[in-house]
Amino acid sequence: MSQSSGSQFKDRVLSGMQPTGNLHLGNYLGAMLNWVKMQDTHETLYCVVDLHAITQPVSVWGGPDILRKSIRDVTAAYIAAGINPKKSILFNQSRVHEHAELTWVFNCVARLGWLDRMTQFKEKAGKDKERASVGLYDYPVLMAADILIYHATHVPVGEDQKQHLELCRDIAIKFNNDFGIEFFPITEPVIMGPATRVMSLRDGTKKMSKSDPSDLSRINLTDSPDDIARKIRKAKTDADGLPSEAKGLEGRPEAENLVGIYAALEGISAAEVLKQFGGGQFSSFKTALGDLAVTKLSPITAEMNKLLADQAYIEGVLTDGAARAQAIAAPIMQDVKKIVGFL
Ligand code: TYM
């Protein structure tokens, strides 16, 4: 059995993002900021989940040339945002075949009833569920395999991934029970900070997302300073000014969202933001928020563009990351095969 099997699991972090469309402020504040911090306290693996990307129709992820470009773009975004490829293992999922192999075993552990409850499948499949890919339905099982193939114990994500991580725990528990062995850890979701659910700038009741047809609804990590300032200036707000205490944000989703974004970017609490801006008008708060967002995001965009000019470097990072990831995944997959009874 591999070293990390047994009841004592080593603290290990795994998380990932899909290479579809541009990364946006929600990805950055909800997940990546925590990824960067966890590099100092944990062993960390971060992947670009290209196998997940193709669960959507080709028209959504754009076909092979765009997919290759998106994988490189997201890799560059990780590094530009502060993921250090020497400290963390940074790789793309499809290069480590053990993810797909473990998914098959987990397909035989997970129950249809569990997947039927997944709200993200319902949202993504829309009304015409019969036309969704089988891969889209199986998406959370692949996600469980991404995590458990490394015996990861902690998974930093935004709020929207909570249900998928509960499924990951259910799969680990059922596998362990079915085979009478404490083999997979029961993973902890890490959902932390003031912006675990960043909302659309056009509608405070909808999540900021890559798939929203309106580009004004989100701030992309590749937006220019002018675009960032303009999108924040145009962000929807209500008729009242800013309250001086956090409880005054209740029932005001747009105001709450903008205050949460400011807090996360500045690394302070919503209460502290309101101490500074409470009682004032949205127009001056929006100017300050626009300036802060540009200060924090522009260096990331500039670094991303610099990194993308050196494709050989990006390629080197992914090749090295995949080899290091596989060195952990392969013995765990071997153990799974023994446990299941494959010869
Ligand atoms: P993806 O690419 O949809 O999202 C990547 C990360 O960004 C977070 N996020 C948000 N956080 C706050 N506010 C938002 N509006 C917002 N939008 C997105 C997501 O919660 C996520 O953390 N299924 C995963 C990818 C994945 C994965 C994994 C994650 C595949 N395998 C294994 C962890 C572990 C996803 O949501 O990707």
Short mmCIF file of C-alpha atoms and ligand atoms in Angstrom, two decimals:
data_model
loop_
_atom_site.label_atom_id
_atom_site.label_comp_id
_atom_site.label_asym_id
_atom_site.label_seq_id
_atom_site.Cartn_x
_atom_site.Cartn_y
_atom_site.Cartn_z
CA MET A 1 0.00 0.00 0.00
CA SER A 2 1.20 3.55 -0.65
CA GLN A 3 2.57 5.60 2.23
CA SER A 4 -0.44 7.85 2.49
CA SER A 5 -2.96 5.03 2.84
CA GLY A 6 -4.23 3.99 6.26
CA SER A 7 -6.06 6.13 8.76
CA GLN A 8 -3.40 8.85 9.02
CA PHE A 9 -3.57 11.04 5.95
CA LYS A 10 -0.96 13.64 5.24
CA ASP A 11 -2.41 17.16 4.76
CA ARG A 12 -2.59 17.66 1.02
CA VAL A 13 -4.49 20.23 -1.04
CA LEU A 14 -5.92 19.77 -4.52
CA SER A 15 -8.07 22.13 -6.54
CA GLY A 16 -8.74 22.99 -10.17
CA MET A 17 -10.38 25.30 -12.69
CA GLN A 18 -11.83 24.66 -16.10
CA PRO A 19 -10.10 26.03 -19.20
CA THR A 20 -13.29 27.42 -20.70
CA GLY A 21 -13.56 31.14 -21.37
CA ASN A 22 -11.71 33.72 -19.33
CA LEU A 23 -11.06 33.40 -15.63
CA HIS A 24 -12.99 36.06 -13.74
CA LEU A 25 -13.04 37.85 -10.43
CA GLY A 26 -15.20 35.10 -8.87
CA ASN A 27 -12.58 32.45 -9.66
CA TYR A 28 -9.86 34.71 -8.29
CA LEU A 29 -11.52 35.81 -5.04
CA GLY A 30 -13.50 32.63 -4.36
CA ALA A 31 -10.70 30.15 -4.96
CA MET A 32 -7.31 31.34 -6.18
CA LEU A 33 -6.53 33.74 -3.33
CA ASN A 34 -6.88 30.80 -0.95
CA TRP A 35 -4.83 28.54 -3.22
CA VAL A 36 -1.96 30.99 -3.05
CA LYS A 37 -2.13 31.22 0.76
CA MET A 38 -2.28 27.44 1.21
CA GLN A 39 1.05 26.99 -0.59
CA ASP A 40 2.75 28.16 2.62
CA THR A 41 0.98 25.71 4.90
CA HIS A 42 0.26 22.58 2.83
CA GLU A 43 1.55 20.38 0.06
CA THR A 44 -0.45 21.76 -2.90
CA LEU A 45 -1.56 20.42 -6.27
CA TYR A 46 -3.44 22.66 -8.71
CA CYS A 47 -4.74 21.40 -12.00
CA VAL A 48 -6.29 22.76 -15.15
CA VAL A 49 -9.28 20.47 -15.54
CA ASP A 50 -9.35 19.96 -19.29
CA LEU A 51 -11.28 16.67 -19.02
CA HIS A 52 -14.07 18.60 -17.33
CA ALA A 53 -14.01 21.28 -20.04
CA ILE A 54 -15.12 18.85 -22.74
CA THR A 55 -18.28 17.85 -20.86
CA GLN A 56 -19.91 20.91 -22.48
CA PRO A 57 -20.76 21.07 -26.20
CA VAL A 58 -17.74 21.75 -28.48
CA SER A 59 -19.29 25.12 -29.31
CA VAL A 60 -18.83 26.13 -25.65
CA TRP A 61 -15.17 25.16 -25.22
CA GLY A 62 -14.29 26.09 -28.77
CA GLY A 63 -12.59 23.03 -30.31
CA PRO A 64 -9.00 21.74 -30.15
CA ASP A 65 -7.05 24.93 -31.00
CA ILE A 66 -8.99 27.03 -28.51
CA LEU A 67 -8.77 24.31 -25.85
CA ARG A 68 -4.97 24.16 -26.19
CA LYS A 69 -4.81 27.95 -25.91
CA SER A 70 -7.18 28.00 -22.92
CA ILE A 71 -5.11 25.39 -21.05
CA ARG A 72 -2.01 27.58 -21.51
CA ASP A 73 -3.93 30.75 -20.59
CA VAL A 74 -5.24 29.25 -17.36
CA THR A 75 -1.78 27.89 -16.49
CA ALA A 76 -0.34 31.38 -17.00
CA ALA A 77 -3.16 32.88 -14.92
CA TYR A 78 -2.40 30.50 -12.02
CA ILE A 79 1.27 31.49 -12.04
CA ALA A 80 0.53 35.20 -12.51
CA ALA A 81 -1.90 35.11 -9.57
CA GLY A 82 0.84 33.72 -7.32
CA ILE A 83 0.98 29.94 -7.73
CA ASN A 84 4.65 29.06 -7.63
CA PRO A 85 5.24 26.02 -9.87
CA LYS A 86 8.30 25.06 -7.83
CA LYS A 87 6.30 24.96 -4.60
CA SER A 88 3.02 23.65 -6.00
CA ILE A 89 2.43 20.87 -8.48
CA LEU A 90 0.79 22.59 -11.46
CA PHE A 91 -0.47 20.40 -14.29
CA ASN A 92 -3.32 19.67 -16.65
CA GLN A 93 -5.62 16.83 -15.72
CA SER A 94 -5.64 14.92 -19.05
CA ARG A 95 -1.91 14.20 -18.82
CA VAL A 96 -2.36 12.07 -15.69
CA HIS A 97 -4.46 9.16 -16.90
CA GLU A 98 -5.10 7.92 -13.36
CA HIS A 99 -7.84 10.59 -13.01
CA ALA A 100 -9.88 8.90 -15.75
CA GLU A 101 -9.03 5.42 -14.51
CA LEU A 102 -10.20 6.09 -10.96
CA THR A 103 -13.34 7.75 -12.33
CA TRP A 104 -14.39 4.42 -13.79
CA VAL A 105 -14.07 2.66 -10.45
CA PHE A 106 -15.97 5.51 -8.78
CA ASN A 107 -18.70 5.29 -11.44
CA CYS A 108 -19.36 1.86 -10.01
CA VAL A 109 -19.38 3.16 -6.43
CA ALA A 110 -21.50 6.32 -6.86
CA ARG A 111 -25.28 5.84 -7.05
CA LEU A 112 -27.54 7.32 -9.72
CA GLY A 113 -29.70 8.85 -6.98
CA TRP A 114 -26.72 10.83 -5.69
CA LEU A 115 -25.99 12.30 -9.12
CA ASP A 116 -29.66 13.03 -9.73
CA ARG A 117 -29.52 15.51 -6.86
CA MET A 118 -26.65 17.60 -8.26
CA THR A 119 -27.97 21.13 -8.81
CA GLN A 120 -25.09 22.20 -11.05
CA PHE A 121 -25.97 19.49 -13.58
CA LYS A 122 -29.56 20.73 -13.63
CA GLU A 123 -28.41 24.32 -14.18
CA LYS A 124 -25.89 23.43 -16.88
CA ALA A 125 -28.07 20.90 -18.69
CA GLY A 126 -30.98 23.36 -18.74
CA LYS A 127 -34.40 22.28 -19.90
CA ASP A 128 -33.18 19.79 -22.46
CA LYS A 129 -31.48 17.31 -20.15
CA GLU A 130 -31.72 14.48 -22.71
CA ARG A 131 -29.25 16.31 -24.92
CA ALA A 132 -26.63 16.87 -22.20
CA SER A 133 -23.51 14.70 -22.46
CA VAL A 134 -23.07 11.69 -20.20
CA GLY A 135 -19.80 13.38 -19.19
CA LEU A 136 -21.68 16.40 -17.85
CA TYR A 137 -23.77 14.10 -15.67
CA ASP A 138 -20.62 12.31 -14.50
CA TYR A 139 -18.73 15.56 -13.88
CA PRO A 140 -18.84 15.32 -10.05
CA VAL A 141 -17.53 11.73 -10.10
CA LEU A 142 -14.50 12.84 -12.13
CA MET A 143 -14.07 15.67 -9.65
CA ALA A 144 -14.04 13.16 -6.75
CA ALA A 145 -11.39 11.15 -8.61
CA ASP A 146 -9.28 14.33 -9.12
CA ILE A 147 -9.21 14.78 -5.38
CA LEU A 148 -8.97 11.23 -4.12
CA ILE A 149 -6.34 9.99 -6.60
CA TYR A 150 -3.94 12.13 -4.51
CA HIS A 151 -5.54 11.32 -1.15
CA ALA A 152 -6.08 15.08 -0.88
CA THR A 153 -7.45 16.13 2.49
CA HIS A 154 -8.38 19.78 1.78
CA VAL A 155 -10.05 21.35 -1.25
CA PRO A 156 -10.23 25.16 -1.52
CA VAL A 157 -13.17 26.20 -3.70
CA GLY A 158 -15.98 28.74 -3.98
CA GLU A 159 -19.37 28.15 -2.36
CA ASP A 160 -20.90 26.72 -5.57
CA GLN A 161 -18.76 23.56 -5.28
CA LYS A 162 -20.02 22.55 -1.85
CA GLN A 163 -22.46 19.94 -3.10
CA HIS A 164 -19.82 18.33 -5.33
CA LEU A 165 -17.49 18.03 -2.35
CA GLU A 166 -20.21 16.36 -0.30
CA LEU A 167 -20.52 13.80 -3.08
CA CYS A 168 -16.74 13.28 -2.96
CA ARG A 169 -17.04 12.47 0.75
CA ASP A 170 -19.93 10.08 0.07
CA ILE A 171 -17.89 8.26 -2.58
CA ALA A 172 -14.88 7.93 -0.24
CA ILE A 173 -17.08 6.63 2.59
CA LYS A 174 -18.86 4.11 0.38
CA PHE A 175 -15.62 2.84 -1.19
CA ASN A 176 -14.07 2.41 2.26
CA ASN A 177 -17.19 0.61 3.55
CA ASP A 178 -17.64 -1.58 0.46
CA PHE A 179 -14.08 -2.86 0.69
CA GLY A 180 -13.74 -2.72 4.47
CA ILE A 181 -10.64 -0.53 4.38
CA GLU A 182 -9.80 3.01 5.53
CA PHE A 183 -8.26 3.84 2.16
CA PHE A 184 -9.60 7.22 1.04
CA PRO A 185 -9.59 10.30 3.29
CA ILE A 186 -12.82 12.16 4.01
CA THR A 187 -11.96 15.44 2.35
CA GLU A 188 -12.61 18.84 3.95
CA PRO A 189 -13.94 21.64 1.74
CA VAL A 190 -12.13 24.94 2.35
CA ILE A 191 -14.61 27.71 1.56
CA MET A 192 -13.24 30.84 3.18
CA GLY A 193 -12.96 34.61 2.91
CA PRO A 194 -15.44 37.45 2.30
CA ALA A 195 -16.09 36.48 -1.36
CA THR A 196 -16.93 32.78 -1.51
CA ARG A 197 -19.82 33.61 -3.84
CA VAL A 198 -19.15 36.62 -6.07
CA MET A 199 -22.33 37.73 -7.81
CA SER A 200 -22.98 39.15 -11.28
CA LEU A 201 -22.43 42.91 -11.55
CA ARG A 202 -25.75 43.16 -13.43
CA ASP A 203 -27.88 41.08 -11.06
CA GLY A 204 -26.94 40.50 -7.43
CA THR A 205 -29.02 37.32 -7.24
CA LYS A 206 -27.02 35.52 -9.96
CA LYS A 207 -23.50 34.11 -9.58
CA MET A 208 -20.72 35.80 -11.56
CA SER A 209 -20.00 33.24 -14.28
CA LYS A 210 -18.13 32.61 -17.51
CA SER A 211 -21.32 31.58 -19.22
CA ASP A 212 -23.30 34.80 -18.64
CA PRO A 213 -23.94 36.28 -22.09
CA SER A 214 -23.33 39.80 -20.78
CA ASP A 215 -19.63 40.64 -20.46
CA LEU A 216 -20.65 43.55 -18.21
CA SER A 217 -21.73 40.99 -15.61
CA ARG A 218 -18.16 39.97 -14.79
CA ILE A 219 -14.62 41.25 -14.49
CA ASN A 220 -12.25 39.04 -16.46
CA LEU A 221 -8.64 38.67 -15.38
CA THR A 222 -7.70 39.85 -18.88
CA ASP A 223 -9.78 43.08 -18.79
CA SER A 224 -7.97 46.38 -19.33
CA PRO A 225 -7.96 48.97 -16.50
CA ASP A 226 -10.52 51.02 -18.46
CA ASP A 227 -12.83 48.01 -18.81
CA ILE A 228 -12.56 47.21 -15.11
CA ALA A 229 -13.39 50.79 -14.08
CA ARG A 230 -16.26 50.98 -16.59
CA LYS A 231 -17.82 47.69 -15.50
CA ILE A 232 -17.74 48.73 -11.86
CA ARG A 233 -19.15 52.17 -12.69
CA LYS A 234 -22.02 50.47 -14.54
CA ALA A 235 -22.58 47.83 -11.83
CA LYS A 236 -26.17 47.66 -10.66
CA THR A 237 -26.88 49.20 -7.25
CA ASP A 238 -30.04 50.21 -5.41
CA ALA A 239 -31.28 53.70 -4.64
CA ASP A 240 -29.95 53.92 -1.07
CA GLY A 241 -26.42 54.86 -0.03
CA LEU A 242 -24.01 52.54 1.75
CA PRO A 243 -25.02 51.50 5.28
CA SER A 244 -22.57 51.96 8.15
CA GLU A 245 -22.99 48.42 9.48
CA ALA A 246 -22.95 44.99 7.81
CA LYS A 247 -26.53 44.21 8.87
CA GLY A 248 -27.69 47.13 6.72
CA LEU A 249 -26.64 45.06 3.67
CA GLU A 250 -29.32 42.43 4.31
CA GLY A 251 -31.76 42.14 1.41
CA ARG A 252 -29.51 44.34 -0.74
CA PRO A 253 -27.61 41.76 -2.83
CA GLU A 254 -25.88 44.23 -5.18
CA ALA A 255 -24.58 46.40 -2.35
CA GLU A 256 -23.49 43.33 -0.39
CA ASN A 257 -21.65 41.98 -3.44
CA LEU A 258 -19.68 45.18 -4.11
CA VAL A 259 -18.73 45.50 -0.43
CA GLY A 260 -17.66 41.82 -0.38
CA ILE A 261 -15.52 42.33 -3.48
CA TYR A 262 -13.83 45.36 -1.94
CA ALA A 263 -13.21 43.45 1.31
CA ALA A 264 -11.71 40.43 -0.47
CA LEU A 265 -9.47 42.53 -2.72
CA GLU A 266 -8.19 44.59 0.21
CA GLY A 267 -7.94 41.62 2.59
CA ILE A 268 -10.25 43.19 5.22
CA SER A 269 -13.76 42.44 6.51
CA ALA A 270 -17.03 43.87 5.15
CA ALA A 271 -17.48 45.69 8.50
CA GLU A 272 -14.14 47.45 7.99
CA VAL A 273 -15.15 48.49 4.47
CA LEU A 274 -18.34 50.00 5.84
CA LYS A 275 -16.46 51.81 8.58
CA GLN A 276 -14.60 53.59 5.81
CA PHE A 277 -17.40 54.11 3.25
CA GLY A 278 -20.66 53.75 5.24
CA GLY A 279 -23.08 56.66 4.90
CA GLY A 280 -21.53 57.70 1.56
CA GLN A 281 -22.84 57.48 -1.99
CA PHE A 282 -22.25 54.55 -4.31
CA SER A 283 -20.58 56.76 -6.90
CA SER A 284 -17.54 57.54 -4.74
CA PHE A 285 -17.38 53.96 -3.42
CA LYS A 286 -17.42 52.66 -7.00
CA THR A 287 -14.52 54.92 -7.94
CA ALA A 288 -12.50 53.59 -4.97
CA LEU A 289 -13.47 50.00 -5.82
CA GLY A 290 -12.50 50.49 -9.48
CA ASP A 291 -9.10 51.87 -8.46
CA LEU A 292 -8.54 49.01 -6.01
CA ALA A 293 -9.53 46.36 -8.56
CA VAL A 294 -7.18 47.86 -11.17
CA THR A 295 -4.32 48.02 -8.65
CA LYS A 296 -4.78 44.37 -7.69
CA LEU A 297 -5.64 42.85 -11.08
CA SER A 298 -3.50 44.78 -13.58
CA PRO A 299 -0.19 43.29 -12.39
CA ILE A 300 -1.73 39.82 -12.81
CA THR A 301 -2.82 40.57 -16.38
CA ALA A 302 0.59 42.03 -17.23
CA GLU A 303 2.39 39.00 -15.76
CA MET A 304 0.05 36.63 -17.61
CA ASN A 305 0.84 38.28 -20.93
CA LYS A 306 4.57 38.11 -20.20
CA LEU A 307 4.34 34.41 -19.37
CA LEU A 308 2.29 33.62 -22.46
CA ALA A 309 5.02 35.08 -24.65
CA ASP A 310 7.20 32.16 -23.50
CA GLN A 311 5.25 29.06 -24.53
CA ALA A 312 8.25 26.80 -23.87
CA TYR A 313 8.21 27.85 -20.23
CA ILE A 314 4.49 27.06 -19.85
CA GLU A 315 5.02 23.72 -21.57
CA GLY A 316 7.93 22.96 -19.21
CA VAL A 317 5.81 23.75 -16.14
CA LEU A 318 3.01 21.44 -17.29
CA THR A 319 5.36 18.57 -18.21
CA ASP A 320 7.15 18.79 -14.88
CA GLY A 321 3.86 19.14 -12.97
CA ALA A 322 2.31 16.10 -14.67
CA ALA A 323 5.35 13.93 -13.82
CA ARG A 324 5.24 15.01 -10.16
CA ALA A 325 1.46 14.50 -9.99
CA GLN A 326 1.71 11.07 -11.54
CA ALA A 327 4.39 10.01 -9.07
CA ILE A 328 1.72 10.43 -6.37
CA ALA A 329 -1.27 9.15 -8.35
CA ALA A 330 0.21 5.96 -9.84
CA PRO A 331 0.87 4.06 -6.58
CA ILE A 332 -2.56 5.04 -5.24
CA MET A 333 -4.18 3.70 -8.44
CA GLN A 334 -2.17 0.48 -8.06
CA ASP A 335 -3.55 0.12 -4.53
CA VAL A 336 -7.10 0.70 -5.78
CA LYS A 337 -6.66 -2.08 -8.32
CA LYS A 338 -5.47 -4.46 -5.62
CA ILE A 339 -8.31 -3.49 -3.29
CA VAL A 340 -10.94 -4.00 -6.01
CA GLY A 341 -9.41 -7.32 -7.09
CA PHE A 342 -8.08 -6.58 -10.56
CA LEU A 343 -5.22 -8.90 -11.52
P1 TYM B 1 -14.81 26.26 -12.31
O1 TYM B 1 -13.79 26.46 -13.35
O2 TYM B 1 -16.23 26.39 -12.65
O3 TYM B 1 -14.53 27.21 -11.08
C1 TYM B 1 -13.22 27.32 -10.53
C2 TYM B 1 -13.28 27.82 -9.09
O4 TYM B 1 -13.84 29.14 -9.04
C3 TYM B 1 -14.89 29.17 -8.08
N1 TYM B 1 -15.91 30.13 -8.53
C4 TYM B 1 -16.41 31.11 -7.78
N2 TYM B 1 -16.15 31.49 -6.52
C5 TYM B 1 -16.84 32.57 -6.03
N3 TYM B 1 -17.75 33.25 -6.77
C6 TYM B 1 -18.04 32.90 -8.04
N4 TYM B 1 -18.93 33.59 -8.75
C7 TYM B 1 -17.35 31.78 -8.60
N5 TYM B 1 -17.40 31.18 -9.81
C8 TYM B 1 -16.50 30.17 -9.75
C9 TYM B 1 -15.42 27.74 -8.04
O5 TYM B 1 -16.10 27.49 -6.84
C10 TYM B 1 -14.14 26.95 -8.18
O6 TYM B 1 -13.50 26.81 -6.93
N6 TYM B 1 -15.77 21.81 -10.66
C11 TYM B 1 -14.71 22.77 -10.39
C12 TYM B 1 -13.42 22.36 -11.02
C13 TYM B 1 -12.82 21.11 -10.45
C14 TYM B 1 -12.33 20.93 -9.14
C15 TYM B 1 -11.86 19.59 -9.09
C16 TYM B 1 -12.27 21.76 -8.04
C17 TYM B 1 -12.65 19.93 -11.11
N7 TYM B 1 -12.05 19.03 -10.31
C18 TYM B 1 -11.31 19.08 -7.93
C19 TYM B 1 -11.72 21.22 -6.85
C20 TYM B 1 -11.25 19.90 -6.82
C21 TYM B 1 -15.19 24.16 -10.84
O7 TYM B 1 -16.12 24.66 -10.34
O8 TYM B 1 -14.49 24.79 -11.77
#
